[in-house]
Structures are given as C-alpha cells and as structure tokens.
C-alpha cells in the first residue's frame, strides 16, 4: 500500500525463487523484475525452467522458496505464492496463455472471451440469483461484456469468425484468440508462454503488432517466454536469460545479445563464434585446442551429460518432457570457465601454464572441477558441444 | 483371536473372488480406458454356465469325482464366457473405439442390462440352488476352514501365477502392455491391436468365469441379478487398488473382502456394503489414483 | 466395403457369397452363445430340485433367425446403405431415400382409411371377426395411426424442426385434453373419457416426463459441467424420502416440501461434491456410484426411520395449493367443488400438469443458466479445467454449483414421484435407474434439452409401449409376456442407438451468445470433460 515509487515501478518482483521437484532444482535462487508498461522476455534453452517460472507466477505450482510480489497500479500488492490458483487472475490481475494452446474448443470465439469475463459478470448477475430473474443490471453488464469481446476480437483480427467454434480456427488464429481471451480478464500483467511458436513469419509479425498494441494502449505489462529471437529482439524492452533454472543474464536486448554467456548458452555456439569470443578475451591456447577437435578417446557424439557421469537427475516435467540436468552441462558456465582461464593468464605469465593445463584438462574432459564457482567444470570445450547447441 | 483369524480366512476367500473379477475390469480399463460395466454380468453368465454344466454332468453320469466336475465346469464356463465377452467387444465396443468417451460406457451399461435380462428370460427369474458340491470342513485350533475355501484360494493363486506369467513374460503380454501405453504406436510397431484387445477381453472373461464357478460352489445358489453386486464390488476393488494396475486389482479385491468380513463380524452385517463403499470414498480422497495406481500428472 | 478381394485369386466375392460366409460365422457364434442358455433351461421340479428342460427347437429357431438376419444384412442391407450415399452419375441426384419411398401420399391415405374404418367398427369388432382377429385388427389400427403421425411429422419436418420447442410444449399441454376427448368420443361419454385416459396420462405422460426432468437435471452435471455422475438416483431418493417422511409425520403440504426436498437434495449434492472434487474421470464415476448405493443401502437398513425395504406408504396427495383437494373424503374434493362425477383421473391429469410445469421450470432454469456466467463456466470446465483456472474461475465452487443444481432438480423430481405414487421404497432407487437416466442424457446428446426429451420419449415410451403388445399372446401363446422382454429390449436398444449415433440424437451444441448469427457448434469440437 505504501510502497515506494521505485517499488511501484516494477510490476512483478521475483526474489530468490526456487522450485524443486524431488531432488531436482528446476529453478534455483532466481531473482528478476518486470517493469510496469514494459515487455519483459524470459528466454533460455529448452528445459531451462521458463515455463516452471510461469507456473509459479500464475499459481499452478507452489514455489519451494522465494517471494513473488505483484504491485498493482492502485497500490495494492500481492504475494502471488500465497494466493490460490484462481485468485491470481481474479485479484492480482495476472493473465496467462499456454504453450500448448488451451482454448474452449467447443465454444465459439465470442463465448471464449465471455468466459474470460466470468468474475465481473458473476458480480453483475448477483452471483446468478439476480440474473436468473432477468435483472436489468446484468443485462447491461452482459451487453458491455460482448462489446469488450468484440473489441478484442477486432484487435486480434478475428471478428469475422466470432461465431465459429474455437477448435475450428487455424493455429495462428488460436494463438491470437488465446491472447485476446487473456486480455478480456483485464490483466495488469500478461504472461505469454511461447506466443510465436508454430507461427509463420507473417503471423509472427501480426503477433508483434498485437503485443505492441497491447503495451501501448492498455498499459498492460507483458512477460513472455519466447524462442523466436525476431520477436524477442524486436519487441522486448528487457530480457532475462535462464539456463538450468538459474539466471545467466539480465538486461536490455542489446546487452543480452552480446553477452558471451548468453551466446554460448542460448543462441547456440558455432565454432567461429566461440573463437570470436575467445579471441576477444585472448586465449589462443584454448582456440588451438578447439581447432584440434574433440579428444578421440571420447568418440563421436560424446555429450556433456554423458561425460558428467552419474550426477544426473531426471524428472517428469510439466509438458511431459524429461529434463536431464547434469553438472557441467551449463554452456554459460563453460564460457565463464574460459574467461576465467584467460583472465588468469593475462594477469600473470606464471599462471599461464596453470591455465593452460586447466584448459587442456578440460578439453580432455577430465572431471576436475577447477572453477571456484563449482558450478561447472568446463568439461566439454569440444566443438561437438557447440554444434549441439545449434543455431536458431 | 480365533474369531479374528476365522474372519481373515473368510475375507481371503471373498477377496479372492473379487480379485479375479477385478482383474477383468482393470485389464480392460488399462488397455482401452473404458469401464466395462457388463463385466459383472459376464461373471454371472459364467456362474450360470457352470450351473448348467453341473446339471448336465449330473444328468449324464451317475457320479463324477467332484474335482473333475469342477474342472469341466470351469473350462466350459471359461470358453463360453470368453465367447460372450469376445462377441460383446466386437459388436458393442469396437465400433465405438476412439469416439466419444461416454458412448462405450453407455453400450456397456446397455449390454449389462441386456445380459442379465437375457438370462432372466431364458433361465427364469428364480434363485437356482444346487446341492452342496464340497462340504468337508477342517477344524484346527477352533478355526474352521472349509475345503471350499481352500479350493478357492488355491485356484486363485494358481490362476494369478499363470496370468502373471502371461502378462509379464510372453509376447502377448508385451503386446498388451504396449497397447496400454500407446495404441497407435503399438500398431505402427506391427502389433495387431484389435487382436490384442480381443484377447484381453477373453482373458478377463475367463477369469470372471472361474470366479463365477467358485462363487456357485461357495454359495450354492445363483440368480440372474447376481452380476450386479459382485460386479460393483469388484469394480470398487479395482479402483481402490488403482485401476489399470494388476497387483492393485488383487490387493483391492482382498481389501474389500477383508473389510466386508470384518465389518460383518464386529459391527453390523447390514452395513457391510456401506462400509466397503465408504472406505473406497475415503481412500480416494487421500489417494486420488487408488493405492497402487499411477497418479495422474496435471499437465500445464 | 461391399467387396473384398481374396489374396489367392483375383476373384471378387459377391455380396451373396460374402453374406453366406458371414451368415455361417454368425450361426456358429450364436450356436455357441445360446446352446446352454436357450437350448437348456434350468427349472425346479416338484421336490424343488433343479432339472434341465430341453428346448432344441427354440435354439434352432434362434440360430437360424440370426443366420438369416446376418445374411440379409450383409447381402442386401449393407450394399443398399452404401448405395444410398452414392450420387447417380447420370442425374447428379442422390438415390431416392428410404424415407421418401416409405412415406408416400397413397400410403398415408390408406393408413387414414384403415384407422378410421377400424375406429368406427371398434365396438363391433369382436362380434364381426371373433376375439382373435379383433386383437390383430386393433394392432393394425395402432400401426396405422402411428404411420399417419410419422407421415405428418416427416412431411412437416422442416417446419417442426424450426419450431420444435413451441410445438413440443403446445403438444404436451394439449396431450391430456386430447386423450380425454378422443377416448370420450370413442366410448361415448365424458366419464368414460376420463377413466380411459388414466393409462395414457399416467403410464405414458407422467412417467416419461419424470424421466425427462431427471435427465435434464443430470444433464447439468454430465452434459454441461462434464462430471460423470453414476449415482444421480441418490438425489431422487433424497427428494422422495424427504417428502414421504416429512409429509407423513408432520403433515406438511407438498408446496412447502417441494422446495425443502430440493434444498435437501442440493445439500447432499454439495456433501457429495466436496470430497470428490479432486477426483477425475472414472474415479469420480465410481465414487458417485458408491454414493448412490450408500444412500440406497442406508434406506434399506435404517428400518426405524425408513421402514426398510417395505417402504413408506400413505404419502399425502398433492392439493391444488390447498384450494382444491383430490381426496374423496375432503369437503373441497374437486368433484364436489366443480360438481362433476368422481374420478381418479382428475388427480392424474393434475399431476401431469404439475410435472410438466416442473419440467418447464427445469428447462427454463437450464436455458437461463447456460447464458449466464455460471453456465458458461460449467461448459468451459468441461472443455478445459486448467484454462478455467487461468482465467480466474473458481473451479471448486463451479463444480459444486453444478452438483447442487443438478441434485436440486433430482430432489424436485423425487418429491413429485413420492406424491404421485403415494408410496416409496428403496426398490425405486437402484443403480439401474441412474444408468437409465444417464443413458437418456447421452443418447439425447449431451447438453441438448430437445435431444434428451426425444431420447426419454423413445426409450421410456418405447418400453412402456411393450406393455401394450397383448396381441402377441395370440401368436406365442397365453404364457407369453411381452413385459418380460422389456428390459432386454431396452438394453439392446441402448447399444443400437449408441452405435448408430455415438454423439446422441442432437450432437451439436447451441452457442449461448453470438455476434452476427447463431450457428450450432459441431459435436466434433465439443469435449466431454475429464471429471
């Protein structure tokens, strides 16, 4: 209520959020902020825990630790981890969409948008009782809700199909409808889980336009998960990068784009690109070893998780996919490692041999944890790892 | 204590019969995800077939050793009941596979009504009592165990062993488990899904027929409406154990058997079914997927 | 489908060859199925021992009938049905459908003529042709009337479909009057008209309408909210016993107890709903079934209160809001008030309008609720529960309201049932009733009020009509009781209708709101819920 102005500037504050499934840490000590009126993108490779963060924010999961604060425009704030699932959209005004589209496929587009205005209409209908007797206030509210639905159908360019079943729409239109439906709840924070997945470039552009329109005209802040970099880089004001449940970078799109850890972790690492990065930090020894290719002892296709040996854990993830997490799988960690090695080399010539041996060791993938962070030991510096990352 | 052990034995007997029927429910549920409501009546048909075979044997031969008679009853009942279940699956369930989920449930209820009324029409609505087939009772330490009970438990154990072998150690069982996981994928891997499902129904029916024969031997009476109550109890057992899980079905059957015999012994015989159903509800509140069932993951 | 190619040779099997083979299979299977059950019959002899009666002739008849049926279906039925779908290349038209061939004007005129002639001769039929043929004649007359009605419906089907609800309500409102007038004309006196109408109003009218109301109530839970409830009859029982007990012990009037029974049933709906909210699909189904059985077993065993299996009798009749009574001994008995002859038919006709009113109330509330947020939330819940939660819908209360509303209508129907029978016993509340109600909901098409009403008419009316087939005794001998086959045929009809229309009579869904035009949503998009 009496939050300071800086607090109010951030609509969503995630602090020290952790989510554990059994022994697996899906999210570890994650903190970030989403500013009011901005589009914040949450990116990261598959299995980085992005959807888990969403599920924590929207109440489908109860986080193991941490605090998620939502500050509304009227000064009210809510601790989302304490609200029941359905009250998060109703009271804290957070709406979301789903990675696998969840529409009411047997209901028409219009009905989908009317369901989204449930709570408002329930109140207007006197919790059904007044409405049952044809109370005029309800009829007015009902007409208004149809107008709101028409407004969003127009925005989503779907008004021609308002009376068709939602299940009959093509994929791209279903995505737009899901966003329109979420907007009909009157949210202050809109969470979009991969809104551009499966869209063609034209549809993707239309989506960008819709999101920009939402941002500019409604004052709704947007938090989105996206793999499509064209969407992320074009529309987001702020990008948070996750890898294996931890934040590896946070900033505006430009700074994130050039962050070597992000390049390594998320964008996928091409050989040359790693070289560029390493040349920048100036470790020729590492480059030499990179050129030498993977150690023949490991055979082709050796992966980091394989080398990591027994320290793995798998869980049934929400989408049913299996997430295998291994210590030392973090590619961002590898960059850290290299940078550290390079830095120590630059610092003192005497340290050079040590760094060299360290790099040499890591390229031979001996399970020696050199990094003081202890997070990743840079076991796979081979190009194989870089190629696996792939380029989007 | 003696009284308690006595009830334990009674519960075990009852539970064995429930368990045998429950397997049929749980197998069909596992493989095509439908509640085969007609299964209880399949059990009743099995009991009736055994009864008629018993009467035929009595009419044809002056005396038949009871073991052989039981064996013949069981085999004929198994064959006949399998034919019934096979036909029902083909006529009433297969055309609806992959359509609306409630449609096969309704045809199953329809088949259940039709079967019990078919038996009523053809065999008459009255109770059918048979002379006791096995009447020896052993008394050890004040606990009486009848030969009937020993036969029931023994037959159940043998059948479960065979059944376990079939499901876990043979190509057929592998095909069944594959169909259970993913029918489309199993078909792509060259498994004849229709045949596998038919065999599942046949296996379920055969076990129900054995249960029917044992039921007839134990109680010495059968009537056309006998399919419903044991059917519902066995279904309850299957759900209690976790529907889709074979050990769960047996465990659930035994639990229902124990609950019933204990409740009738210590509280009131009138409310034994109420107790069984209430315990089902209570267990499901705490374990929504039954005792051994796989919890359904809520996918977001 | 009509032809198969055998792998060895390129000979294409003709339908007749195929049919012969199929008929042989069918014969073998039916022989296997029926040999013990039809070929032999267990019977008690004088000393109460079981003996076997041999009936090989009957077995042979059944097996041959199966074979012939299968042969005809495969040889002629299947190709005919397949041809019905093929457009004629020359004319570009579909072949003349069975219906247009069946419903022709000359046939209609003939049917009317037969019906009129037989109706006019009604009184003297027995004398003219003897009792045997007279029975057949009466059956032919009934067929002629049914054909004529079907003909009218067929030719005005477009108009009827367009105004179904209005026409249906009008027909239902006029039904008792028409029945009384027709029978009065037939017997030549008003008193005879009232007396003769008893069966038609009570067995057909009231009976069907009770099921319509129950099915509409269950439709809220199963059809709209997508929660599979196999123990709906429990709420019917709660309503019936609430009226029976409170009415007999405290002498409270029906008009007070009707809402009370509804409220009580709704309360039990919530009581059931709370623990099972977390359960999904078939787990929910079995717990609701168990709940239904628990209620019945408690009624059976709690003898001090419910009088056990013997049931409660002497339940007071409903009065017309206390103004007019239907008890002969009362001073305000209807015949005394209106100065007409005594008849039990007045009460039945009154009950008919009462249940019609209750049905219309159910329909009105359902239609209204569907267009309100709570009704939309029910349907949304059926479509996708997780999406509902993401939109801020409290799924717990939504499910509970569905359970409570459905249960309430079950309770209303129950108290009406108790008032109509004057007697309740646990026999009326067995699982079979739940199954029949659920079957009506699914056969009608989940969520569709019209479809459900038609399904109730077909299934309940059809089985009631079997009671009227007395003439069959002339064919199969006096021991033949068609009623015995009632439930057998009912079960088979459930299977056949479901195979024919897996989505029910009305598979599409009517949207609750529209921007430009109201277009029905095809059944292939609607989901049926997981809970």
mmCIF file with all atom_site columns, N, CA and C in Angstrom, chain C residues 293-330:
data_model
loop_
_atom_site.group_PDB
_atom_site.id
_atom_site.type_symbol
_atom_site.label_atom_id
_atom_site.label_alt_id
_atom_site.label_comp_id
_atom_site.label_asym_id
_atom_site.label_entity_id
_atom_site.label_seq_id
_atom_site.pdbx_PDB_ins_code
_atom_site.Cartn_x
_atom_site.Cartn_y
_atom_site.Cartn_z
_atom_site.occupancy
_atom_site.B_iso_or_equiv
_atom_site.pdbx_formal_charge
_atom_site.auth_seq_id
_atom_site.auth_comp_id
_atom_site.auth_asym_id
_atom_site.auth_atom_id
_atom_site.pdbx_PDB_model_num
ATOM 1   N N  . UNK C 1 293 ? -25.245 -46.014 -4.040 1.00 0.00 ? 293 UNK C N  1
ATOM 2   C CA . UNK C 1 293 ? -25.504 -47.282 -3.363 1.00 0.00 ? 293 UNK C CA 1
ATOM 3   C C  . UNK C 1 293 ? -25.568 -47.079 -1.853 1.00 0.00 ? 293 UNK C C  1
ATOM 4   N N  . UNK C 1 294 ? -24.703 -46.212 -1.316 1.00 0.00 ? 294 UNK C N  1
ATOM 5   C CA . UNK C 1 294 ? -24.710 -45.977 0.132  1.00 0.00 ? 294 UNK C CA 1
ATOM 6   C C  . UNK C 1 294 ? -26.071 -45.444 0.556  1.00 0.00 ? 294 UNK C C  1
ATOM 7   N N  . UNK C 1 295 ? -26.573 -44.457 -0.185 1.00 0.00 ? 295 UNK C N  1
ATOM 8   C CA . UNK C 1 295 ? -27.881 -43.877 0.169  1.00 0.00 ? 295 UNK C CA 1
ATOM 9   C C  . UNK C 1 295 ? -28.959 -44.966 0.137  1.00 0.00 ? 295 UNK C C  1
ATOM 10  N N  . UNK C 1 296 ? -28.943 -45.783 -0.900 1.00 0.00 ? 296 UNK C N  1
ATOM 11  C CA . UNK C 1 296 ? -29.962 -46.825 -1.006 1.00 0.00 ? 296 UNK C CA 1
ATOM 12  C C  . UNK C 1 296 ? -29.837 -47.829 0.151  1.00 0.00 ? 296 UNK C C  1
ATOM 13  N N  . UNK C 1 297 ? -28.577 -48.230 0.438  1.00 0.00 ? 297 UNK C N  1
ATOM 14  C CA . UNK C 1 297 ? -28.382 -49.228 1.492  1.00 0.00 ? 297 UNK C CA 1
ATOM 15  C C  . UNK C 1 297 ? -28.771 -48.673 2.857  1.00 0.00 ? 297 UNK C C  1
ATOM 16  N N  . UNK C 1 298 ? -28.513 -47.387 3.062  1.00 0.00 ? 298 UNK C N  1
ATOM 17  C CA . UNK C 1 298 ? -28.927 -46.792 4.333  1.00 0.00 ? 298 UNK C CA 1
ATOM 18  C C  . UNK C 1 298 ? -30.447 -46.797 4.427  1.00 0.00 ? 298 UNK C C  1
ATOM 19  N N  . UNK C 1 299 ? -31.103 -46.482 3.316  1.00 0.00 ? 299 UNK C N  1
ATOM 20  C CA . UNK C 1 299 ? -32.571 -46.506 3.334  1.00 0.00 ? 299 UNK C CA 1
ATOM 21  C C  . UNK C 1 299 ? -33.079 -47.917 3.634  1.00 0.00 ? 299 UNK C C  1
ATOM 22  N N  . UNK C 1 300 ? -32.425 -48.901 3.025  1.00 0.00 ? 300 UNK C N  1
ATOM 23  C CA . UNK C 1 300 ? -32.857 -50.290 3.243  1.00 0.00 ? 300 UNK C CA 1
ATOM 24  C C  . UNK C 1 300 ? -32.655 -50.682 4.709  1.00 0.00 ? 300 UNK C C  1
ATOM 25  N N  . UNK C 1 301 ? -31.539 -50.272 5.287  1.00 0.00 ? 301 UNK C N  1
ATOM 26  C CA . UNK C 1 301 ? -31.184 -50.807 6.599  1.00 0.00 ? 301 UNK C CA 1
ATOM 27  C C  . UNK C 1 301 ? -31.619 -49.959 7.794  1.00 0.00 ? 301 UNK C C  1
ATOM 28  N N  . UNK C 1 302 ? -31.918 -48.702 7.557  1.00 0.00 ? 302 UNK C N  1
ATOM 29  C CA . UNK C 1 302 ? -32.280 -47.836 8.686  1.00 0.00 ? 302 UNK C CA 1
ATOM 30  C C  . UNK C 1 302 ? -33.780 -47.974 8.918  1.00 0.00 ? 302 UNK C C  1
ATOM 31  N N  . UNK C 1 303 ? -34.155 -49.139 9.415  1.00 0.00 ? 303 UNK C N  1
ATOM 32  C CA . UNK C 1 303 ? -35.571 -49.502 9.410  1.00 0.00 ? 303 UNK C CA 1
ATOM 33  C C  . UNK C 1 303 ? -36.412 -48.616 10.316 1.00 0.00 ? 303 UNK C C  1
ATOM 34  N N  . UNK C 1 304 ? -35.828 -48.130 11.410 1.00 0.00 ? 304 UNK C N  1
ATOM 35  C CA . UNK C 1 304 ? -36.614 -47.341 12.366 1.00 0.00 ? 304 UNK C CA 1
ATOM 36  C C  . UNK C 1 304 ? -37.194 -46.102 11.682 1.00 0.00 ? 304 UNK C C  1
ATOM 37  N N  . UNK C 1 305 ? -36.435 -45.537 10.782 1.00 0.00 ? 305 UNK C N  1
ATOM 38  C CA . UNK C 1 305 ? -36.883 -44.293 10.161 1.00 0.00 ? 305 UNK C CA 1
ATOM 39  C C  . UNK C 1 305 ? -37.563 -44.551 8.824  1.00 0.00 ? 305 UNK C C  1
ATOM 40  N N  . UNK C 1 306 ? -36.916 -45.380 8.000  1.00 0.00 ? 306 UNK C N  1
ATOM 41  C CA . UNK C 1 306 ? -37.389 -45.502 6.620  1.00 0.00 ? 306 UNK C CA 1
ATOM 42  C C  . UNK C 1 306 ? -38.278 -46.707 6.398  1.00 0.00 ? 306 UNK C C  1
ATOM 43  N N  . UNK C 1 307 ? -38.462 -47.509 7.432  1.00 0.00 ? 307 UNK C N  1
ATOM 44  C CA . UNK C 1 307 ? -39.256 -48.725 7.313  1.00 0.00 ? 307 UNK C CA 1
ATOM 45  C C  . UNK C 1 307 ? -38.635 -49.708 6.326  1.00 0.00 ? 307 UNK C C  1
ATOM 46  N N  . UNK C 1 308 ? -37.331 -49.592 6.086  1.00 0.00 ? 308 UNK C N  1
ATOM 47  C CA . UNK C 1 308 ? -36.587 -50.585 5.305  1.00 0.00 ? 308 UNK C CA 1
ATOM 48  C C  . UNK C 1 308 ? -37.153 -50.844 3.925  1.00 0.00 ? 308 UNK C C  1
ATOM 49  N N  . UNK C 1 309 ? -37.016 -52.111 3.511  1.00 0.00 ? 309 UNK C N  1
ATOM 50  C CA . UNK C 1 309 ? -37.441 -52.461 2.157  1.00 0.00 ? 309 UNK C CA 1
ATOM 51  C C  . UNK C 1 309 ? -38.950 -52.341 1.986  1.00 0.00 ? 309 UNK C C  1
ATOM 52  N N  . UNK C 1 310 ? -39.686 -52.396 3.099  1.00 0.00 ? 310 UNK C N  1
ATOM 53  C CA . UNK C 1 310 ? -41.144 -52.334 2.993  1.00 0.00 ? 310 UNK C CA 1
ATOM 54  C C  . UNK C 1 310 ? -41.598 -50.974 2.495  1.00 0.00 ? 310 UNK C C  1
ATOM 55  N N  . UNK C 1 311 ? -40.793 -49.965 2.716  1.00 0.00 ? 311 UNK C N  1
ATOM 56  C CA . UNK C 1 311 ? -41.106 -48.646 2.187  1.00 0.00 ? 311 UNK C CA 1
ATOM 57  C C  . UNK C 1 311 ? -42.131 -47.893 3.023  1.00 0.00 ? 311 UNK C C  1
ATOM 58  N N  . UNK C 1 312 ? -42.442 -46.712 2.584  1.00 0.00 ? 312 UNK C N  1
ATOM 59  C CA . UNK C 1 312 ? -43.389 -45.845 3.283  1.00 0.00 ? 312 UNK C CA 1
ATOM 60  C C  . UNK C 1 312 ? -44.622 -45.704 2.406  1.00 0.00 ? 312 UNK C C  1
ATOM 61  N N  . UNK C 1 313 ? -45.771 -45.944 3.016  1.00 0.00 ? 313 UNK C N  1
ATOM 62  C CA . UNK C 1 313 ? -46.992 -45.777 2.220  1.00 0.00 ? 313 UNK C CA 1
ATOM 63  C C  . UNK C 1 313 ? -47.854 -44.699 2.864  1.00 0.00 ? 313 UNK C C  1
ATOM 64  N N  . UNK C 1 314 ? -48.955 -44.405 2.218  1.00 0.00 ? 314 UNK C N  1
ATOM 65  C CA . UNK C 1 314 ? -49.861 -43.394 2.746  1.00 0.00 ? 314 UNK C CA 1
ATOM 66  C C  . UNK C 1 314 ? -49.312 -41.988 2.647  1.00 0.00 ? 314 UNK C C  1
ATOM 67  N N  . UNK C 1 315 ? -48.518 -41.747 1.654  1.00 0.00 ? 315 UNK C N  1
ATOM 68  C CA . UNK C 1 315 ? -47.980 -40.399 1.473  1.00 0.00 ? 315 UNK C CA 1
ATOM 69  C C  . UNK C 1 315 ? -49.107 -39.491 0.991  1.00 0.00 ? 315 UNK C C  1
ATOM 70  N N  . UNK C 1 316 ? -49.263 -38.321 1.630  1.00 0.00 ? 316 UNK C N  1
ATOM 71  C CA . UNK C 1 316 ? -50.417 -37.471 1.272  1.00 0.00 ? 316 UNK C CA 1
ATOM 72  C C  . UNK C 1 316 ? -50.364 -37.013 -0.184 1.00 0.00 ? 316 UNK C C  1
ATOM 73  N N  . UNK C 1 317 ? -51.552 -36.841 -0.711 1.00 0.00 ? 317 UNK C N  1
ATOM 74  C CA . UNK C 1 317 ? -51.656 -36.354 -2.088 1.00 0.00 ? 317 UNK C CA 1
ATOM 75  C C  . UNK C 1 317 ? -51.363 -34.870 -2.154 1.00 0.00 ? 317 UNK C C  1
ATOM 76  N N  . UNK C 1 318 ? -51.033 -34.439 -3.338 1.00 0.00 ? 318 UNK C N  1
ATOM 77  C CA . UNK C 1 318 ? -50.822 -33.007 -3.548 1.00 0.00 ? 318 UNK C CA 1
ATOM 78  C C  . UNK C 1 318 ? -52.186 -32.360 -3.678 1.00 0.00 ? 318 UNK C C  1
ATOM 79  N N  . UNK C 1 319 ? -52.324 -31.156 -3.143 1.00 0.00 ? 319 UNK C N  1
ATOM 80  C CA . UNK C 1 319 ? -53.567 -30.424 -3.356 1.00 0.00 ? 319 UNK C CA 1
ATOM 81  C C  . UNK C 1 319 ? -53.268 -29.254 -4.287 1.00 0.00 ? 319 UNK C C  1
ATOM 82  N N  . UNK C 1 320 ? -54.362 -28.698 -4.836 1.00 0.00 ? 320 UNK C N  1
ATOM 83  C CA . UNK C 1 320 ? -54.148 -27.553 -5.713 1.00 0.00 ? 320 UNK C CA 1
ATOM 84  C C  . UNK C 1 320 ? -53.965 -26.316 -4.836 1.00 0.00 ? 320 UNK C C  1
ATOM 85  N N  . UNK C 1 321 ? -52.771 -26.121 -4.370 1.00 0.00 ? 321 UNK C N  1
ATOM 86  C CA . UNK C 1 321 ? -52.406 -25.028 -3.460 1.00 0.00 ? 321 UNK C CA 1
ATOM 87  C C  . UNK C 1 321 ? -53.358 -24.926 -2.279 1.00 0.00 ? 321 UNK C C  1
ATOM 88  N N  . UNK C 1 322 ? -53.835 -26.065 -1.819 1.00 0.00 ? 322 UNK C N  1
ATOM 89  C CA . UNK C 1 322 ? -54.717 -26.061 -0.655 1.00 0.00 ? 322 UNK C CA 1
ATOM 90  C C  . UNK C 1 322 ? -56.156 -25.689 -0.978 1.00 0.00 ? 322 UNK C C  1
ATOM 91  N N  . UNK C 1 323 ? -56.413 -25.241 -2.200 1.00 0.00 ? 323 UNK C N  1
ATOM 92  C CA . UNK C 1 323 ? -57.772 -24.796 -2.543 1.00 0.00 ? 323 UNK C CA 1
ATOM 93  C C  . UNK C 1 323 ? -58.654 -25.982 -2.916 1.00 0.00 ? 323 UNK C C  1
ATOM 94  N N  . UNK C 1 324 ? -58.100 -26.835 -3.753 1.00 0.00 ? 324 UNK C N  1
ATOM 95  C CA . UNK C 1 324 ? -58.878 -27.981 -4.205 1.00 0.00 ? 324 UNK C CA 1
ATOM 96  C C  . UNK C 1 324 ? -58.125 -29.238 -3.808 1.00 0.00 ? 324 UNK C C  1
ATOM 97  N N  . UNK C 1 325 ? -58.838 -30.169 -3.237 1.00 0.00 ? 325 UNK C N  1
ATOM 98  C CA . UNK C 1 325 ? -58.183 -31.393 -2.803 1.00 0.00 ? 325 UNK C CA 1
ATOM 99  C C  . UNK C 1 325 ? -58.543 -32.529 -3.749 1.00 0.00 ? 325 UNK C C  1
ATOM 100 N N  . UNK C 1 326 ? -57.712 -33.558 -3.726 1.00 0.00 ? 326 UNK C N  1
ATOM 101 C CA . UNK C 1 326 ? -58.010 -34.719 -4.554 1.00 0.00 ? 326 UNK C CA 1
ATOM 102 C C  . UNK C 1 326 ? -58.349 -35.943 -3.707 1.00 0.00 ? 326 UNK C C  1
ATOM 103 N N  . UNK C 1 327 ? -58.602 -35.695 -2.419 1.00 0.00 ? 327 UNK C N  1
ATOM 104 C CA . UNK C 1 327 ? -59.068 -36.789 -1.560 1.00 0.00 ? 327 UNK C CA 1
ATOM 105 C C  . UNK C 1 327 ? -60.583 -36.797 -1.547 1.00 0.00 ? 327 UNK C C  1
ATOM 106 N N  . UNK C 1 328 ? -61.152 -37.954 -1.863 1.00 0.00 ? 328 UNK C N  1
ATOM 107 C CA . UNK C 1 328 ? -62.612 -38.043 -1.996 1.00 0.00 ? 328 UNK C CA 1
ATOM 108 C C  . UNK C 1 328 ? -63.305 -37.590 -0.715 1.00 0.00 ? 328 UNK C C  1
ATOM 109 N N  . UNK C 1 329 ? -62.691 -37.871 0.443  1.00 0.00 ? 329 UNK C N  1
ATOM 110 C CA . UNK C 1 329 ? -63.361 -37.588 1.711  1.00 0.00 ? 329 UNK C CA 1
ATOM 111 C C  . UNK C 1 329 ? -63.340 -36.097 2.080  1.00 0.00 ? 329 UNK C C  1
ATOM 112 N N  . UNK C 1 330 ? -62.418 -35.343 1.485  1.00 0.00 ? 330 UNK C N  1
ATOM 113 C CA . UNK C 1 330 ? -62.312 -33.931 1.871  1.00 0.00 ? 330 UNK C CA 1
ATOM 114 C C  . UNK C 1 330 ? -63.526 -33.132 1.396  1.00 0.00 ? 330 UNK C C  1
#
